[in-house]
């Protein structure tokens, strides 16, 4: 169990929503990138700031993976993968990078490179942080004066469409 921000990894990787939530929740086991990394070990998952156009595009791709490839018995509908419950502009979880691959049988792999994630977990309370490209040290970027952007209180999207 993570007790304080001091227990969190030093580096973060910014990921657009809803992919960031899927990674932190442990559903998505690979984060796709156009570049390779030699970084291994624990990282923080940062949900990037809200961008309506990016969110709409990513939501369509996300649903396609869930419905056609992930094989979950009851993937969420378009309406269920909405802004409600997603946090933007904050550290939302942690994961451990165990490998960087160029091929995988995972339905989540569709990039040039894939960072293989293990031991993912969502934070109970997101930490507002200004993001950056690539891996970045997040502590100097904490925005204490601004709450994390969240559309609705304490909802988290699950594959079965229920809140948890």
CSV table of C-alpha atoms in Angstrom, one decimal, residues 60-120:
chain,number,residue,atom,x,y,z
A,60,UNK,CA,-13.2,5.4,-30.3
A,61,UNK,CA,-9.9,3.5,-30.5
A,62,UNK,CA,-10.3,2.3,-26.9
A,63,UNK,CA,-13.8,1.0,-27.5
A,64,UNK,CA,-12.6,-0.8,-30.7
A,65,UNK,CA,-9.9,-2.6,-28.7
A,66,UNK,CA,-12.4,-3.6,-26.0
A,67,UNK,CA,-15.2,-4.7,-28.3
A,68,UNK,CA,-13.1,-6.5,-31.0
A,69,UNK,CA,-10.0,-7.7,-29.3
A,70,UNK,CA,-9.9,-7.7,-25.5
A,71,UNK,CA,-12.6,-10.3,-25.3
A,72,UNK,CA,-14.1,-9.0,-22.1
A,73,UNK,CA,-17.6,-10.5,-21.7
A,74,UNK,CA,-19.3,-7.1,-21.3
A,75,UNK,CA,-17.2,-4.2,-22.5
A,76,UNK,CA,-18.4,-0.6,-21.7
A,77,UNK,CA,-20.5,1.3,-24.2
A,78,UNK,CA,-19.6,4.6,-25.7
A,79,UNK,CA,-21.6,6.4,-23.1
A,80,UNK,CA,-19.9,4.6,-20.3
A,81,UNK,CA,-16.4,5.6,-21.5
A,82,UNK,CA,-17.2,9.3,-20.9
A,83,UNK,CA,-15.6,12.1,-19.0
A,84,UNK,CA,-17.3,11.2,-15.8
A,85,UNK,CA,-14.9,9.6,-13.4
A,86,UNK,CA,-11.8,10.3,-15.4
A,87,UNK,CA,-9.1,12.6,-14.0
A,88,UNK,CA,-7.0,14.8,-16.1
A,89,UNK,CA,-3.7,16.7,-15.4
A,90,UNK,CA,-2.7,14.5,-12.4
A,91,UNK,CA,-0.7,11.5,-11.2
A,92,UNK,CA,-3.5,8.8,-11.0
A,93,UNK,CA,-1.5,5.6,-10.5
A,94,UNK,CA,1.6,3.6,-10.6
A,95,UNK,CA,3.0,0.7,-12.6
A,96,UNK,CA,6.2,-1.2,-13.1
A,97,UNK,CA,7.8,-1.3,-16.6
A,98,UNK,CA,9.3,-4.8,-17.1
A,99,UNK,CA,10.1,-4.7,-20.8
A,100,UNK,CA,10.1,-2.8,-24.0
A,101,UNK,CA,8.9,-4.9,-26.9
A,102,UNK,CA,8.3,-4.7,-30.7
A,103,UNK,CA,5.8,-7.6,-30.9
A,104,UNK,CA,3.1,-9.0,-28.7
A,105,UNK,CA,0.0,-11.1,-28.7
A,106,UNK,CA,-1.7,-8.6,-26.3
A,107,UNK,CA,-4.8,-6.9,-27.8
A,108,UNK,CA,-3.4,-3.7,-26.3
A,109,UNK,CA,-0.2,-3.7,-28.4
A,110,UNK,CA,-0.6,-1.7,-31.6
A,111,UNK,CA,2.4,0.6,-31.5
A,112,UNK,CA,5.9,0.5,-32.8
A,113,UNK,CA,7.2,-0.1,-29.3
A,114,UNK,CA,5.3,-1.4,-26.2
A,115,UNK,CA,6.2,-0.8,-22.6
A,116,UNK,CA,5.1,-3.9,-20.7
A,117,UNK,CA,3.3,-2.9,-17.5
A,118,UNK,CA,2.9,-5.0,-14.3
A,119,UNK,CA,1.7,-4.3,-10.7
A,120,UNK,CA,-0.6,-1.4,-11.8
